[in-house]
Structures are given as structure tokens and as C-alpha cells.
Tab-separated table of C-alpha atoms in Angstrom:
chain	number	residue	atom	x	y	z
A	1	UNK	CA	6.877	-72.451	42.403
A	2	UNK	CA	6.480	-75.071	39.704
A	3	UNK	CA	9.386	-75.120	37.247
A	4	UNK	CA	8.232	-74.269	33.892
A	5	UNK	CA	8.848	-76.872	30.659
A	6	UNK	CA	11.155	-76.401	28.269
A	7	UNK	CA	8.037	-76.374	25.737
A	8	UNK	CA	6.389	-73.518	28.123
A	9	UNK	CA	9.592	-71.823	28.538
A	10	UNK	CA	9.693	-70.939	24.784
A	11	UNK	CA	6.120	-69.764	25.012
A	12	UNK	CA	6.768	-67.597	27.494
A	13	UNK	CA	9.615	-66.351	25.819
A	14	UNK	CA	7.898	-65.704	22.307
A	15	UNK	CA	4.981	-64.010	23.950
A	16	UNK	CA	7.452	-61.718	25.864
A	17	UNK	CA	9.522	-61.436	22.371
A	18	UNK	CA	6.037	-60.602	20.338
A	19	UNK	CA	5.164	-57.752	23.249
A	20	UNK	CA	8.139	-56.572	22.843
A	21	UNK	CA	8.224	-56.434	19.611
A	22	UNK	CA	4.483	-54.645	19.421
A	23	UNK	CA	5.958	-51.901	21.967
A	24	UNK	CA	9.121	-51.562	19.839
A	25	UNK	CA	6.825	-50.943	16.234
A	26	UNK	CA	4.874	-48.418	18.657
A	27	UNK	CA	7.559	-46.655	19.890
A	28	UNK	CA	9.207	-46.752	16.289
A	29	UNK	CA	5.613	-45.465	14.831
A	30	UNK	CA	5.776	-42.664	17.323
A	31	UNK	CA	9.236	-41.356	16.499
A	32	UNK	CA	8.280	-41.613	12.559
A	33	UNK	CA	5.190	-38.995	13.317
A	34	UNK	CA	7.413	-37.001	15.451
A	35	UNK	CA	9.813	-37.244	13.118
A	36	UNK	CA	7.954	-36.224	10.227
A	37	UNK	CA	5.973	-33.340	12.585
A	38	UNK	CA	9.196	-31.796	12.808
A	39	UNK	CA	10.010	-32.090	9.274
A	40	UNK	CA	6.210	-30.414	8.455
A	41	UNK	CA	7.271	-27.962	10.503
A	42	UNK	CA	10.667	-26.379	9.031
A	43	UNK	CA	8.961	-27.007	5.419
A	44	UNK	CA	6.366	-24.642	6.788
A	45	UNK	CA	8.678	-22.415	8.509
A	46	UNK	CA	10.958	-22.404	5.033
A	47	UNK	CA	7.672	-21.732	3.060
A	48	UNK	CA	6.899	-18.399	4.849
A	49	UNK	CA	10.450	-17.422	5.355
A	50	UNK	CA	10.849	-17.769	1.716
A	51	UNK	CA	7.692	-15.786	1.120
A	52	UNK	CA	8.867	-13.351	3.448
A	53	UNK	CA	12.100	-12.752	1.966
A	54	UNK	CA	10.375	-12.527	-1.165
A	55	UNK	CA	7.466	-9.454	-0.061
A	56	UNK	CA	10.512	-7.386	1.241
A	57	UNK	CA	12.658	-7.576	-1.510
A	58	UNK	CA	9.743	-6.380	-3.341
A	59	UNK	CA	8.970	-3.979	-0.862
A	60	UNK	CA	11.973	-2.515	-1.408
A	61	UNK	CA	12.426	-3.026	-4.921
A	62	UNK	CA	9.249	-0.166	-5.014
A	63	UNK	CA	10.815	2.192	-3.633
A	64	UNK	CA	13.890	2.421	-4.756
A	65	UNK	CA	12.926	2.166	-8.335
A	66	UNK	CA	10.763	5.585	-7.689
A	67	UNK	CA	13.613	7.404	-6.129
A	68	UNK	CA	16.346	5.918	-9.089
A	69	UNK	CA	13.781	7.384	-11.754
A	70	UNK	CA	13.101	10.427	-9.838
A	71	UNK	CA	17.121	11.178	-9.540
A	72	UNK	CA	17.875	10.077	-12.793
A	73	UNK	CA	15.076	12.710	-13.990
A	74	UNK	CA	16.573	15.469	-12.172
A	75	UNK	CA	20.713	14.930	-13.196
A	76	UNK	CA	19.391	14.564	-17.314
A	77	UNK	CA	16.972	17.170	-17.020
A	78	UNK	CA	17.474	19.645	-13.944
A	79	UNK	CA	17.600	22.641	-15.473
A	80	UNK	CA	14.172	22.356	-17.194
A	81	UNK	CA	12.040	21.893	-14.428
A	82	UNK	CA	10.694	24.890	-12.386
A	83	UNK	CA	11.356	24.908	-8.481
A	84	UNK	CA	7.852	23.749	-8.243
A	85	UNK	CA	8.646	20.681	-9.683
A	86	UNK	CA	12.031	19.942	-8.234
A	87	UNK	CA	10.434	20.690	-4.616
A	88	UNK	CA	7.569	18.227	-5.523
A	89	UNK	CA	10.209	15.398	-6.637
A	90	UNK	CA	12.584	15.934	-3.683
A	91	UNK	CA	9.006	15.651	-1.477
A	92	UNK	CA	8.719	12.304	-4.048
A	93	UNK	CA	12.343	11.045	-3.287
A	94	UNK	CA	11.551	11.741	0.748
A	95	UNK	CA	8.778	9.511	1.109
A	96	UNK	CA	10.218	7.114	-1.034
A	97	UNK	CA	12.851	7.104	1.271
A	98	UNK	CA	11.463	7.416	4.678
A	99	UNK	CA	9.252	4.311	3.641
A	100	UNK	CA	12.511	2.459	2.738
A	101	UNK	CA	14.040	3.527	5.823
A	102	UNK	CA	11.714	2.340	8.228
A	103	UNK	CA	11.313	-1.147	6.610
A	104	UNK	CA	15.159	-1.665	7.024
A	105	UNK	CA	14.595	-1.082	10.862
A	106	UNK	CA	11.492	-2.887	11.269
A	107	UNK	CA	13.534	-5.675	9.361
A	108	UNK	CA	17.073	-5.510	10.809
A	109	UNK	CA	15.013	-5.612	14.833
A	110	UNK	CA	12.968	-8.663	13.275
A	111	UNK	CA	15.822	-10.754	12.271
A	112	UNK	CA	17.956	-9.624	15.525
A	113	UNK	CA	14.547	-11.293	17.458
A	114	UNK	CA	15.314	-14.475	15.650
A	115	UNK	CA	19.139	-14.784	16.330
A	116	UNK	CA	18.182	-13.959	19.732
A	117	UNK	CA	20.631	-10.360	19.955
A	118	UNK	CA	17.870	-8.014	20.591
A	119	UNK	CA	19.188	-6.264	23.893
A	120	UNK	CA	16.467	-6.680	27.134
A	121	UNK	CA	16.745	-4.268	29.847
A	122	UNK	CA	13.838	-3.590	31.230
A	123	UNK	CA	13.094	-0.971	33.942
A	124	UNK	CA	10.629	0.410	35.903
A	125	UNK	CA	9.379	3.216	33.356
A	126	UNK	CA	5.871	5.656	32.847
A	127	UNK	CA	4.411	4.537	29.992
A	128	UNK	CA	2.993	7.957	29.000
A	129	UNK	CA	5.705	9.677	27.869
A	130	UNK	CA	7.173	7.223	25.588
A	131	UNK	CA	3.470	7.163	23.898
A	132	UNK	CA	4.083	10.525	23.576
A	133	UNK	CA	6.677	10.696	21.814
A	134	UNK	CA	5.609	8.312	19.045
A	135	UNK	CA	2.208	9.736	18.730
A	136	UNK	CA	5.132	12.741	18.009
A	137	UNK	CA	6.585	11.164	15.470
A	138	UNK	CA	3.865	10.461	13.723
A	139	UNK	CA	2.268	13.102	13.412
A	140	UNK	CA	3.156	14.231	9.916
A	141	UNK	CA	1.681	10.880	8.950
A	142	UNK	CA	-1.734	11.890	10.521
A	143	UNK	CA	-1.728	15.391	9.703
A	144	UNK	CA	-1.852	14.196	6.151
A	145	UNK	CA	-5.195	12.658	6.776
A	146	UNK	CA	-6.689	14.713	9.050
A	147	UNK	CA	-6.383	12.097	12.001
A	148	UNK	CA	-6.509	13.103	15.672
A	149	UNK	CA	-4.464	10.867	18.208
A	150	UNK	CA	-4.804	10.809	21.343
A	151	UNK	CA	-2.728	10.220	24.982
A	152	UNK	CA	-5.040	8.669	27.734
A	153	UNK	CA	-2.524	7.326	29.791
A	154	UNK	CA	-2.843	8.262	32.683
A	155	UNK	CA	0.733	9.522	33.636
A	156	UNK	CA	1.378	7.887	36.854
A	157	UNK	CA	1.300	4.555	35.708
A	158	UNK	CA	4.393	2.394	35.447
A	159	UNK	CA	5.656	-0.984	34.224
A	160	UNK	CA	8.466	-3.283	34.586
A	161	UNK	CA	9.690	-2.944	30.544
A	162	UNK	CA	12.331	-2.374	28.132
A	163	UNK	CA	11.641	1.415	27.208
A	164	UNK	CA	13.183	0.768	23.305
A	165	UNK	CA	11.165	-2.200	22.854
A	166	UNK	CA	7.689	-0.334	24.118
A	167	UNK	CA	8.149	2.876	22.041
A	168	UNK	CA	8.259	0.400	18.439
A	169	UNK	CA	5.305	-1.231	19.175
A	170	UNK	CA	3.620	2.199	20.130
A	171	UNK	CA	5.118	3.637	16.992
A	172	UNK	CA	4.457	0.347	14.821
A	173	UNK	CA	0.508	0.335	16.184
A	174	UNK	CA	-0.059	3.879	16.093
A	175	UNK	CA	1.357	3.963	12.044
A	176	UNK	CA	-0.828	1.053	11.614
A	177	UNK	CA	-4.115	2.806	13.360
A	178	UNK	CA	-3.382	5.951	10.877
A	179	UNK	CA	-2.358	4.057	7.986
A	180	UNK	CA	-5.993	1.734	7.984
A	181	UNK	CA	-7.856	4.822	8.923
A	182	UNK	CA	-9.707	7.091	7.030
A	183	UNK	CA	-9.439	11.128	6.684
A	184	UNK	CA	-10.898	12.914	9.940
A	185	UNK	CA	-10.220	9.829	11.326
A	186	UNK	CA	-9.620	9.365	15.445
A	187	UNK	CA	-6.859	7.064	17.721
A	188	UNK	CA	-7.453	6.999	21.212
A	189	UNK	CA	-4.673	4.838	23.430
A	190	UNK	CA	-5.831	3.777	26.933
A	191	UNK	CA	-4.396	1.609	29.885
A	192	UNK	CA	-6.038	0.160	32.644
A	193	UNK	CA	-3.842	-1.943	35.817
A	194	UNK	CA	-5.361	-5.356	35.598
A	195	UNK	CA	-3.898	-7.190	38.942
A	196	UNK	CA	-0.166	-7.305	37.860
A	197	UNK	CA	-0.386	-6.340	34.497
A	198	UNK	CA	-0.959	-3.055	32.540
A	199	UNK	CA	-3.733	-3.837	29.796
A	200	UNK	CA	-3.189	-0.995	26.846
A	201	UNK	CA	-5.648	-0.030	24.176
A	202	UNK	CA	-5.140	1.197	20.860
A	203	UNK	CA	-7.976	1.771	19.396
A	204	UNK	CA	-9.001	3.455	15.907
A	205	UNK	CA	-12.743	4.233	13.841
A	206	UNK	CA	-10.819	3.093	10.601
A	207	UNK	CA	-11.780	0.181	8.424
A	208	UNK	CA	-11.397	-2.480	10.294
A	209	UNK	CA	-10.821	-6.076	9.315
A	210	UNK	CA	-12.123	-9.409	7.947
A	211	UNK	CA	-11.895	-12.586	9.368
A	212	UNK	CA	-9.391	-14.040	7.789
A	213	UNK	CA	-7.176	-11.493	8.588
A	214	UNK	CA	-8.406	-11.605	11.972
A	215	UNK	CA	-7.466	-15.181	12.159
A	216	UNK	CA	-3.491	-14.446	10.851
A	217	UNK	CA	-2.907	-11.401	11.754
A	218	UNK	CA	-0.011	-12.145	14.307
A	219	UNK	CA	1.664	-15.397	12.565
A	220	UNK	CA	4.530	-14.872	9.309
A	221	UNK	CA	2.175	-15.940	6.910
A	222	UNK	CA	0.398	-12.741	7.265
A	223	UNK	CA	3.196	-11.030	5.979
A	224	UNK	CA	2.354	-9.628	2.483
A	225	UNK	CA	2.121	-6.323	0.660
A	226	UNK	CA	-0.930	-3.807	2.163
A	227	UNK	CA	-1.885	-0.326	1.153
A	228	UNK	CA	-3.711	1.975	3.860
A	229	UNK	CA	-6.656	3.884	3.075
A	230	UNK	CA	-4.560	6.619	1.141
A	231	UNK	CA	-2.256	3.625	-0.911
A	232	UNK	CA	0.596	4.109	1.848
A	233	UNK	CA	2.062	0.445	1.571
A	234	UNK	CA	2.958	-1.903	4.460
A	235	UNK	CA	3.966	-5.460	4.355
A	236	UNK	CA	3.071	-6.299	8.170
A	237	UNK	CA	6.318	-7.164	9.801
A	238	UNK	CA	5.994	-4.152	11.847
A	239	UNK	CA	2.829	-6.560	13.690
A	240	UNK	CA	4.942	-9.276	13.732
A	241	UNK	CA	7.480	-7.325	15.437
A	242	UNK	CA	5.104	-6.051	18.135
A	243	UNK	CA	4.088	-9.882	19.145
A	244	UNK	CA	8.117	-10.358	19.294
A	245	UNK	CA	8.281	-7.768	22.014
A	246	UNK	CA	5.125	-7.948	23.869
A	247	UNK	CA	6.245	-11.603	24.666
A	248	UNK	CA	9.689	-10.928	25.187
A	249	UNK	CA	8.363	-8.244	27.702
A	250	UNK	CA	6.121	-11.297	29.219
A	251	UNK	CA	2.939	-10.012	27.950
A	252	UNK	CA	0.089	-10.568	25.321
A	253	UNK	CA	-1.297	-8.926	21.958
A	254	UNK	CA	-4.899	-9.248	20.594
A	255	UNK	CA	-6.989	-7.546	18.224
A	256	UNK	CA	-10.471	-6.827	18.166
A	257	UNK	CA	-11.971	-5.381	14.860
A	258	UNK	CA	-15.158	-5.734	13.131
A	259	UNK	CA	-15.163	-4.703	9.532
A	260	UNK	CA	-16.333	-1.295	8.827
A	261	UNK	CA	-16.646	-0.184	12.311
A	262	UNK	CA	-12.331	-0.061	13.739
A	263	UNK	CA	-9.886	-2.014	15.618
A	264	UNK	CA	-8.715	-2.370	18.724
A	265	UNK	CA	-5.253	-3.740	19.314
A	266	UNK	CA	-4.969	-4.923	22.975
A	267	UNK	CA	-1.716	-5.444	24.714
A	268	UNK	CA	-0.797	-6.337	28.362
A	269	UNK	CA	2.349	-5.663	30.317
A	270	UNK	CA	4.219	-6.427	33.510
A	271	UNK	CA	3.615	-4.595	36.572
A	272	UNK	CA	6.771	-5.598	38.378
A	273	UNK	CA	9.475	-7.776	37.209
A	274	UNK	CA	8.636	-11.047	37.110
A	275	UNK	CA	10.134	-14.502	38.835
């Protein structure tokens, strides 16, 4: 090999140095891009979390204001009210307390998932009885709007799931369907085996969803104060919790809806233990 002259050697070193600088600069720019992306993601998470806490505080404040106001009325003028008026007050107190309790339960479960504290104990379980329990717990709300709920899930369909999580999913989806259905509506729940998964559909003939709501319904940005067809309050936290639970189970969840014609919330569950 021909020996390089001093000038050639220096020139080669300078060329290598220049190439290294380009590589270092490229890597530095990539690192800066990654850091900026992470910062932006973190800022979005913080904004979403702050919005979430504000909404939860707002949703808790409203029923508590109602509860405190009614209790104050009863304490100050209890003997001036008729039994019918007192009964009416007690019903309002019950509704406000129930809304607050359900919100706190959903909040507690969601926070447990975020902190990896939610126990996950799957086993092979028949799905239909879990749905039947969820329907039974929602009957009072359904009765108020004369809504019929049908359990069309075959009693032989079994999935590998955590019973508590799927019970929560069914309760949230059924109550959501009731909330956004008009009086005399119908809700149907069906299930079909597809390969190694079971696809479950919760279908209603309610008011449906517009495109913007469909786009962000299972995201934190969708957490907001909403009201059903009978002015039932809500935050969207329940649907976010459904997504978290279904993904823990190894399935996926999505929604198909036409504004004014109803919605179909669909999710999949594994038939067997996943490797």
C-alpha cells in the first residue's frame, strides 16, 4: 500500500472528522426531535389530566351542592313539609347520591388502572350471566324511560376474562346506551365467536354520535360534561374505563354510529388464555 504523505494524511483526517461531525449533528438533531416530541406528549398528557381533574371536580360539586341544599331545607323547615314533599326530596337526594357514588367508583377504578394497581385475574367464564347482572342493575334507569334491554348472548359462550372488569364494561355500556336513548327505545346485546375471539355488540336506537365525537370517544380529550336525552349527567370516563379494561383483557373496542339512528359499541374478548 502506498504510504500517504503528511498533507494527504491530514486531509484524510479532516475528511473523516467532517463526516463524524455530520453524523454527530444528525444524531443530535434526532435526539432533540425525540426530546421535543416527548416534551410535547408530556404537555398534552398534563393538559388532558388537568382537564380531567377539573371536570371531575365540577361533576362532584354539582350533586353535592344539590345534596347539601336539600338537606339544609329539610333541617330548617322539616315540619312545614308534607309527607309527599319529603318523599320527593328523599328521591332527589337518592338520585344525587347515586350519581356521585357511581362517579367515584369509576374514578377509583380508572386511577387504579393508571397506577397498575387493578388486579387482573382472568379465567374461563360464561358471559351471559355477567351481562344479565349488568342489565338487572340498570333496570331502574331503563324503566324510567321505558327502554327494553335484550340479552341475546348464547348461554354457552365462554371467554377467558376477568369477571370484575367485564362486569364493569357491561354496566358502563348499558348505562351509556340508556342515557343516550329516547323513551321507548330498545337495546340489544349480541355475541359471536370469530376465530379465537368473541365479538360483542351493544346496540341501541338512540340519538347516535357525530363524527367529531366518534373520532375522540375513547380518548382522554373526550372527557367532558355531557347530558343524556333526559338530562342525565356524565363525563365520558366510563367509556375510557371500558377501553382500558378491554385492552387489559387482550381485546379491542370501537364504535359505529349514525347520527339520529343509534350506535353500536363493539368489543372483542379472547376465547382462551393468550400466550
